[in-house]
XYZ file of N, CA, C and O in Angstrom:
556
model
N -23.069 -35.109 -11.278
C -22.633 -33.702 -11.091
C -23.220 -33.062 -12.416
O -22.707 -33.403 -13.545
N -23.944 -31.957 -12.340
C -24.400 -31.211 -13.452
C -23.705 -29.850 -13.570
O -22.678 -29.574 -12.835
N -24.248 -29.077 -14.492
C -23.731 -27.773 -14.785
C -24.300 -26.839 -13.765
O -25.475 -26.898 -13.345
N -23.498 -25.831 -13.369
C -24.011 -24.789 -12.440
C -24.102 -23.445 -13.220
O -23.211 -22.984 -13.790
N -25.398 -22.856 -13.079
C -25.550 -21.597 -13.775
C -25.979 -20.567 -12.607
O -26.389 -20.944 -11.581
N -25.639 -19.355 -12.907
C -25.939 -18.252 -11.996
C -26.397 -16.977 -12.765
O -25.971 -16.815 -13.884
N -27.246 -16.234 -12.146
C -27.638 -14.851 -12.682
C -26.760 -13.802 -12.142
O -26.679 -13.685 -10.939
N -26.066 -13.036 -13.133
C -25.180 -11.946 -12.641
C -25.585 -10.679 -13.379
O -26.330 -10.781 -14.397
N -25.158 -9.614 -12.865
C -25.274 -8.310 -13.556
C -23.878 -7.816 -14.034
O -22.937 -7.873 -13.288
N -23.854 -7.533 -15.302
C -22.575 -7.030 -15.916
C -22.846 -5.485 -16.178
O -23.913 -5.075 -16.615
N -21.833 -4.730 -15.841
C -21.870 -3.200 -15.939
C -20.580 -2.763 -16.565
O -19.528 -3.161 -16.395
N -20.803 -1.776 -17.429
C -19.677 -1.071 -18.105
C -19.059 -0.202 -17.009
O -19.543 0.771 -16.697
N -17.857 -0.621 -16.504
C -17.229 0.055 -15.449
C -16.803 1.482 -15.787
O -16.678 2.378 -15.110
N -16.470 1.704 -17.183
C -16.138 2.963 -17.649
C -17.326 3.941 -17.536
O -17.098 5.149 -17.152
N -18.644 3.379 -17.781
C -19.717 4.250 -17.600
C -19.897 4.714 -16.093
O -20.257 5.849 -15.876
N -19.550 3.790 -15.239
C -19.610 4.206 -13.784
C -18.681 5.371 -13.432
O -19.069 6.301 -12.805
N -17.444 5.247 -14.045
C -16.400 6.387 -13.892
C -16.936 7.676 -14.440
O -16.933 8.698 -13.753
N -17.552 7.616 -15.574
C -18.010 8.820 -16.216
C -19.201 9.427 -15.403
O -19.332 10.644 -15.312
N -20.043 8.529 -14.874
C -21.153 8.999 -14.070
C -20.647 9.679 -12.769
O -21.206 10.711 -12.483
N -19.663 9.114 -12.230
C -19.074 9.591 -10.919
C -18.487 11.017 -11.246
O -18.453 11.803 -10.259
N -18.050 11.269 -12.421
C -17.425 12.506 -12.759
C -18.420 13.575 -13.125
O -18.208 14.672 -13.497
N -19.712 12.971 -13.169
C -20.886 14.006 -13.510
C -21.098 14.191 -15.019
O -21.918 15.084 -15.351
N -20.528 13.386 -15.924
C -20.794 13.588 -17.311
C -21.985 12.832 -17.937
O -22.424 13.271 -19.012
N -22.543 11.872 -17.181
C -23.723 11.100 -17.702
C -24.588 10.893 -16.468
O -24.152 10.992 -15.267
N -25.880 10.609 -16.705
C -26.894 10.322 -15.620
C -26.723 8.798 -15.314
O -26.250 7.974 -16.069
N -27.216 8.546 -14.038
C -27.061 7.070 -13.635
C -27.873 6.223 -14.580
O -27.569 4.979 -14.803
N -28.954 6.625 -15.207
C -29.723 5.844 -16.071
C -28.998 5.555 -17.460
O -29.433 4.748 -18.184
N -27.925 6.254 -17.628
C -27.086 6.019 -18.851
C -26.004 4.958 -18.742
O -25.380 4.613 -19.639
N -25.881 4.555 -17.479
C -24.915 3.411 -17.150
C -25.383 2.230 -17.897
O -26.446 1.663 -17.569
N -24.573 1.570 -18.760
C -24.960 0.382 -19.492
C -24.778 -0.834 -18.646
O -23.702 -1.139 -18.094
N -25.910 -1.559 -18.422
C -25.871 -2.800 -17.642
C -26.588 -3.971 -18.344
O -27.442 -3.636 -19.212
N -26.374 -5.203 -17.971
C -27.125 -6.316 -18.534
C -27.122 -7.448 -17.569
O -26.057 -7.748 -16.914
N -28.257 -7.941 -17.312
C -28.381 -9.227 -16.543
C -28.226 -10.337 -17.377
O -28.776 -10.495 -18.459
N -27.386 -11.283 -17.017
C -27.011 -12.467 -17.787
C -26.913 -13.703 -16.977
O -26.568 -13.671 -15.854
N -27.374 -14.813 -17.575
C -27.330 -16.176 -17.004
C -26.020 -16.660 -17.499
O -25.691 -16.706 -18.703
N -25.113 -17.100 -16.545
C -23.749 -17.610 -16.891
C -23.605 -19.042 -16.442
O -24.181 -19.445 -15.426
N -22.755 -19.679 -17.231
C -22.225 -20.974 -16.710
C -21.019 -20.724 -15.888
O -20.053 -20.115 -16.262
N -21.112 -21.227 -14.630
C -19.976 -21.039 -13.695
C -19.001 -22.116 -13.954
O -19.363 -23.330 -13.870
N -17.820 -21.692 -14.411
C -16.906 -22.791 -14.895
C -15.516 -22.397 -14.260
O -14.781 -21.589 -14.634
N -15.198 -23.239 -13.215
C -13.923 -23.030 -12.509
C -12.712 -23.467 -13.402
O -11.602 -23.195 -13.053
N -12.988 -24.100 -14.553
C -11.959 -24.350 -15.521
C -11.590 -23.245 -16.421
O -10.604 -23.296 -17.017
N -12.509 -22.215 -16.442
C -12.194 -20.997 -17.230
C -11.439 -20.078 -16.290
O -11.563 -20.036 -15.097
N -10.578 -19.300 -17.043
C -9.586 -18.415 -16.314
C -10.380 -17.174 -15.788
O -10.141 -16.659 -14.692
N -11.124 -16.614 -16.675
C -11.795 -15.294 -16.352
C -13.163 -15.255 -16.835
O -13.846 -16.269 -17.097
N -13.746 -14.073 -16.981
C -15.142 -13.919 -17.549
C -14.984 -13.951 -19.017
O -14.056 -13.345 -19.611
N -15.852 -14.760 -19.662
C -15.886 -14.929 -21.146
C -17.255 -14.502 -21.544
O -18.219 -15.084 -21.133
N -17.363 -13.484 -22.427
C -18.655 -12.966 -22.893
C -18.668 -13.180 -24.476
O -17.637 -13.569 -25.010
N -19.806 -12.829 -25.016
C -20.005 -12.984 -26.530
C -20.000 -11.510 -27.032
O -20.026 -10.537 -26.340
N -19.900 -11.504 -28.399
C -19.895 -10.200 -29.086
C -21.245 -9.379 -28.800
O -21.024 -8.144 -28.731
N -22.225 -10.021 -28.693
C -23.513 -9.308 -28.401
C -23.423 -8.634 -27.129
O -23.917 -7.322 -27.136
N -22.955 -9.101 -26.091
C -22.852 -8.451 -24.847
C -21.816 -7.351 -24.863
O -22.112 -6.242 -24.332
N -20.651 -7.666 -25.533
C -19.769 -6.569 -25.687
C -20.333 -5.296 -26.384
O -20.077 -4.195 -25.930
N -21.074 -5.503 -27.438
C -21.619 -4.438 -28.133
C -22.753 -3.719 -27.317
O -22.810 -2.508 -27.310
N -23.536 -4.519 -26.629
C -24.620 -3.833 -25.813
C -24.125 -3.053 -24.639
O -24.701 -1.995 -24.305
N -22.984 -3.489 -24.129
C -22.409 -2.758 -23.001
C -21.422 -1.672 -23.464
O -20.919 -0.878 -22.667
N -21.137 -1.656 -24.738
C -20.184 -0.707 -25.355
C -18.789 -0.797 -24.696
O -18.048 0.176 -24.519
N -18.266 -2.100 -24.515
C -17.001 -2.268 -23.993
C -15.902 -2.180 -25.074
O -16.085 -2.488 -26.276
N -14.783 -1.546 -24.712
C -13.685 -1.379 -25.647
C -12.603 -2.369 -25.520
O -12.342 -2.918 -24.362
N -11.942 -2.622 -26.598
C -10.859 -3.640 -26.648
C -9.715 -3.046 -25.816
O -9.277 -1.900 -26.004
N -9.159 -3.853 -24.909
C -8.052 -3.475 -24.044
C -6.758 -4.113 -24.670
O -5.723 -3.388 -24.674
N -6.809 -5.405 -24.950
C -5.606 -6.052 -25.652
C -6.099 -7.389 -26.275
O -7.204 -7.697 -26.119
N -5.239 -8.124 -26.814
C -5.450 -9.503 -27.349
C -4.703 -10.523 -26.563
O -3.653 -10.151 -25.917
N -5.232 -11.610 -26.532
C -4.477 -12.776 -25.936
C -4.777 -14.089 -26.523
O -5.833 -14.132 -27.287
N -4.066 -15.107 -26.383
C -4.377 -16.354 -26.927
C -5.016 -17.180 -25.824
O -4.607 -17.187 -24.628
N -6.143 -17.871 -26.195
C -6.884 -18.622 -25.268
C -6.901 -20.053 -25.655
O -7.096 -20.363 -26.875
N -6.719 -21.061 -24.758
C -6.862 -22.440 -25.068
C -8.282 -22.809 -24.704
O -8.678 -22.726 -23.551
N -8.976 -23.296 -25.708
C -10.381 -23.641 -25.461
C -10.512 -25.120 -24.966
O -9.468 -25.799 -24.806
N -11.678 -25.417 -24.545
C -11.857 -26.783 -23.891
C -11.410 -27.941 -24.889
O -11.062 -28.895 -24.367
N -11.557 -27.681 -26.159
C -11.167 -28.784 -27.103
C -9.683 -28.763 -27.438
O -9.186 -29.554 -28.275
N -8.937 -27.920 -26.762
C -7.494 -27.824 -26.953
C -6.980 -26.877 -28.032
O -5.795 -26.639 -28.068
N -7.946 -26.337 -28.722
C -7.646 -25.340 -29.864
C -7.157 -24.062 -29.254
O -7.768 -23.615 -28.260
N -6.084 -23.465 -29.831
C -5.665 -22.136 -29.374
C -6.317 -21.070 -30.307
O -6.149 -21.206 -31.572
N -6.847 -20.089 -29.713
C -7.523 -18.984 -30.560
C -7.210 -17.692 -29.977
O -7.082 -17.482 -28.718
N -6.970 -16.627 -30.872
C -6.610 -15.375 -30.462
C -8.061 -14.729 -30.108
O -8.943 -14.768 -30.919
N -8.136 -14.021 -29.007
C -9.412 -13.421 -28.562
C -9.012 -11.892 -28.086
O -7.960 -11.669 -27.697
N -10.084 -11.091 -28.292
C -10.000 -9.781 -27.737
C -10.382 -9.851 -26.270
O -11.288 -10.465 -25.834
N -9.633 -8.967 -25.531
C -10.008 -8.816 -24.117
C -10.577 -7.360 -24.035
O -10.006 -6.404 -24.572
N -11.813 -7.128 -23.505
C -12.504 -5.893 -23.381
C -12.700 -5.609 -21.909
O -12.695 -6.430 -21.027
N -12.999 -4.243 -21.673
C -13.173 -3.864 -20.323
C -13.097 -2.394 -20.156
O -12.966 -1.676 -21.160
N -13.082 -1.921 -18.959
C -13.215 -2.672 -17.742
C -14.769 -3.026 -17.563
O -15.636 -2.365 -17.995
N -15.032 -4.163 -16.841
C -16.347 -4.599 -16.627
C -16.569 -4.940 -15.209
O -15.715 -5.515 -14.497
N -17.670 -4.526 -14.669
C -18.050 -4.838 -13.256
C -18.992 -6.000 -13.239
O -19.970 -6.024 -13.963
N -18.691 -7.017 -12.446
C -19.598 -8.172 -12.188
C -20.290 -8.013 -10.802
O -19.541 -7.816 -9.775
N -21.627 -8.193 -10.754
C -22.277 -8.131 -9.442
C -23.148 -9.344 -9.347
O -23.912 -9.737 -10.201
N -22.984 -9.992 -8.153
C -23.845 -11.107 -7.743
C -24.003 -11.200 -6.274
O -23.011 -10.906 -5.544
N -25.075 -11.520 -5.734
C -25.380 -11.522 -4.260
C -24.995 -10.200 -3.803
O -25.449 -9.176 -4.251
N -24.232 -10.058 -2.746
C -23.877 -8.792 -2.187
C -22.361 -8.489 -2.532
O -21.648 -7.869 -1.839
N -21.898 -9.125 -3.617
C -20.524 -9.039 -4.014
C -20.307 -8.403 -5.379
O -21.270 -8.366 -6.282
N -19.093 -7.872 -5.644
C -18.792 -7.220 -6.979
C -17.330 -7.327 -7.102
O -16.456 -7.417 -6.194
N -16.903 -7.360 -8.460
C -15.485 -7.255 -8.850
C -15.477 -6.617 -10.188
O -16.472 -6.535 -10.940
N -14.254 -6.152 -10.450
C -13.982 -5.588 -11.749
C -12.869 -6.380 -12.533
O -11.984 -6.905 -11.880
N -13.075 -6.537 -13.813
C -12.080 -7.316 -14.571
C -12.280 -6.976 -16.038
O -13.114 -6.253 -16.407
N -11.471 -7.597 -16.828
C -11.566 -7.548 -18.287
C -12.282 -8.980 -18.646
O -12.227 -9.901 -17.854
N -12.782 -8.942 -19.853
C -13.521 -10.158 -20.318
C -12.961 -10.585 -21.767
O -12.734 -9.736 -22.562
N -12.794 -11.912 -21.881
C -12.505 -12.411 -23.310
C -13.772 -12.506 -24.033
O -14.829 -12.846 -23.490
N -13.606 -12.107 -25.288
C -14.878 -12.006 -26.203
C -14.802 -13.172 -27.223
O -13.775 -13.358 -27.844
N -15.869 -13.960 -27.223
C -16.089 -14.960 -28.307
C -17.206 -14.696 -29.189
O -18.031 -13.859 -28.865
N -17.196 -15.286 -30.351
C -18.065 -14.939 -31.508
C -19.550 -14.986 -31.100
O -19.920 -15.825 -30.349
N -20.311 -14.156 -31.793
C -21.819 -14.315 -31.814
C -22.545 -14.319 -30.504
O -22.199 -13.516 -29.671
N -23.304 -15.367 -30.303
C -24.091 -15.485 -29.059
C -23.571 -16.586 -28.161
O -24.341 -17.273 -27.467
N -22.212 -16.757 -28.107
C -21.553 -17.822 -27.336
C -22.045 -17.792 -25.872
O -22.217 -16.685 -25.356
N -22.131 -18.913 -25.197
C -22.516 -18.895 -23.831
C -21.503 -18.215 -22.982
O -20.327 -18.290 -23.160
N -22.033 -17.450 -22.034
C -21.170 -16.587 -21.103
C -20.582 -17.567 -19.976
O -21.403 -18.352 -19.391
N -19.316 -17.454 -19.736
C -18.636 -18.209 -18.713
C -18.187 -17.326 -17.610
O -17.561 -16.265 -17.877
N -18.360 -17.775 -16.380
C -17.806 -17.006 -15.208
C -16.645 -17.947 -14.624
O -16.993 -18.969 -14.157
N -15.419 -17.448 -14.875
C -14.270 -18.255 -14.488
C -13.811 -18.024 -13.024
O -14.327 -17.327 -12.256
N -12.561 -18.688 -12.789
C -12.168 -18.791 -11.280
C -11.687 -17.489 -10.818
O -11.662 -17.225 -9.668
N -11.008 -16.617 -11.655
C -10.465 -15.379 -11.170
C -11.454 -14.469 -10.480
O -11.422 -14.100 -9.314
N -12.618 -14.143 -11.252
C -13.702 -13.354 -10.482
C -14.371 -14.135 -9.437
O -14.745 -13.540 -8.417
N -14.421 -15.502 -9.551
C -15.021 -16.209 -8.470
C -14.255 -16.024 -7.185
O -14.718 -15.857 -6.070
N -12.963 -16.194 -7.247
C -12.034 -16.067 -6.166
C -12.132 -14.622 -5.601
O -12.028 -14.437 -4.433
N -12.082 -13.634 -6.520
C -12.076 -12.223 -6.066
C -13.322 -11.960 -5.289
O -13.289 -11.102 -4.413
N -14.506 -12.502 -5.650
C -15.729 -12.312 -4.937
C -15.937 -13.259 -3.831
O -16.951 -13.136 -3.084
N -14.970 -14.117 -3.606
C -15.035 -15.110 -2.418
C -16.347 -15.889 -2.576
O -17.099 -16.038 -1.596
N -16.511 -16.542 -3.723
C -17.718 -17.355 -3.995
C -17.355 -18.819 -3.991
O -16.198 -19.097 -4.372
N -18.246 -19.655 -3.644
C -18.037 -21.118 -3.673
C -18.925 -21.713 -4.746
O -20.112 -21.528 -4.777
N -18.279 -22.532 -5.603
C -19.015 -23.367 -6.537
C -19.188 -24.634 -5.924
O -18.335 -25.506 -5.658
N -20.475 -24.985 -5.548
C -20.829 -26.239 -4.890
C -21.441 -27.255 -5.930
O -22.640 -27.059 -6.338
N -20.590 -28.010 -6.482
C -20.978 -28.949 -7.570
C -21.921 -29.945 -7.077
O -22.704 -30.570 -7.882
N -21.884 -30.413 -5.819
C -22.738 -31.325 -5.295
C -24.213 -30.859 -5.292
O -25.185 -31.532 -5.753
N -24.445 -29.602 -4.786
C -25.728 -29.040 -4.841
C -26.097 -28.338 -6.049
O -27.116 -27.828 -6.268
N -25.085 -28.151 -6.996
C -25.111 -27.434 -8.223
C -25.693 -26.023 -8.064
O -26.572 -25.605 -8.732
N -24.907 -25.294 -7.111
C -25.184 -23.857 -6.962
C -23.873 -23.126 -6.773
O -22.902 -23.670 -6.313
N -23.978 -21.840 -7.001
C -22.989 -20.889 -6.571
C -23.474 -20.244 -5.305
O -24.595 -19.843 -5.222
N -22.586 -20.179 -4.271
C -23.097 -19.592 -3.057
C -21.962 -18.849 -2.306
O -20.861 -18.973 -2.660
N -22.492 -18.159 -1.242
C -21.514 -17.429 -0.326
C -21.039 -18.388 0.747
O -21.703 -19.354 1.065
N -19.808 -18.270 1.153
C -19.341 -19.041 2.303
C -20.105 -18.833 3.508
O -20.445 -17.732 3.842
N -20.535 -19.880 4.267
C -21.209 -19.761 5.482
C -20.695 -18.729 6.536
O -21.404 -18.024 7.123
N -19.404 -18.776 6.567
C -18.708 -17.898 7.636
C -18.459 -16.446 7.111
O -17.876 -15.788 7.819
N -18.707 -16.227 5.841
C -18.423 -14.913 5.245
C -19.592 -14.434 4.299
O -19.309 -14.007 3.165
N -20.705 -14.528 4.777
C -21.948 -14.199 3.965
C -21.965 -12.700 3.719
O -22.523 -12.228 2.749
N -21.344 -11.846 4.547
C -21.676 -10.440 4.417
C -20.392 -9.717 4.079
O -20.541 -8.505 3.685
N -19.171 -10.232 4.132
C -18.023 -9.538 3.732
C -17.015 -10.575 3.077
O -16.747 -11.637 3.673
N -16.564 -10.311 1.884
C -15.608 -11.154 1.158
C -14.267 -11.109 1.904
O -13.899 -10.158 2.510
N -13.633 -12.278 1.933
C -12.322 -12.403 2.472
C -11.324 -12.769 1.356
O -11.589 -13.663 0.627
N -10.089 -12.177 1.327
C -9.114 -12.423 0.311
C -7.722 -12.677 0.950
O -7.491 -11.884 1.912
N -7.035 -13.631 0.504
C -5.628 -13.805 0.903
C -4.755 -12.849 0.222
O -4.811 -12.641 -0.996
N -3.934 -12.145 0.912
C -3.032 -11.180 0.357
C -1.580 -11.791 0.180
O -0.887 -11.361 -0.806
N -1.218 -12.771 0.929
C 0.132 -13.237 0.883
C 0.071 -14.422 -0.067
O -0.776 -15.069 -0.408
C-alpha cells in the first residue's frame, strides 16, 4: 500500500464573494493548482505558508494540532478556502504549517465531497453509484 496523491484546485473563497458582488474581475480571483497527499488520518486541509500567502488567505483562529509524531503544535487556521477536484467542491478553513510543507487533504473535505480513497489502487475517486452528484448523510 503506497501513498495517494491527487491534483486539486485551491481558491480564495473570499475572492469569489468579492467577485460576485462586482468589486473585482474574475481574473483577479486567486487560485492555485496543488498536488496533495490524500491523508484520511488528517482532520482537514493542511497547507503551507507559501500557499497561504499566494492565495492571500486570512487567519480565522488558532488551534492545537497533534502531528503524526505525537507532538502538539499551535497552528493558524486560515480561510475560507474552496477546494475543487473532479466535479466536486467544498469550502473549509485550512491549517497552516511552516515553509513549503507538503499539502494534506484530510477526511472532512473528503467526506464533504463524497470522495473515496482507494488505497489498493492508490487513487482518489468518485463513488461508482454517485459519479455526478455528491451524497451526504444529514442524520
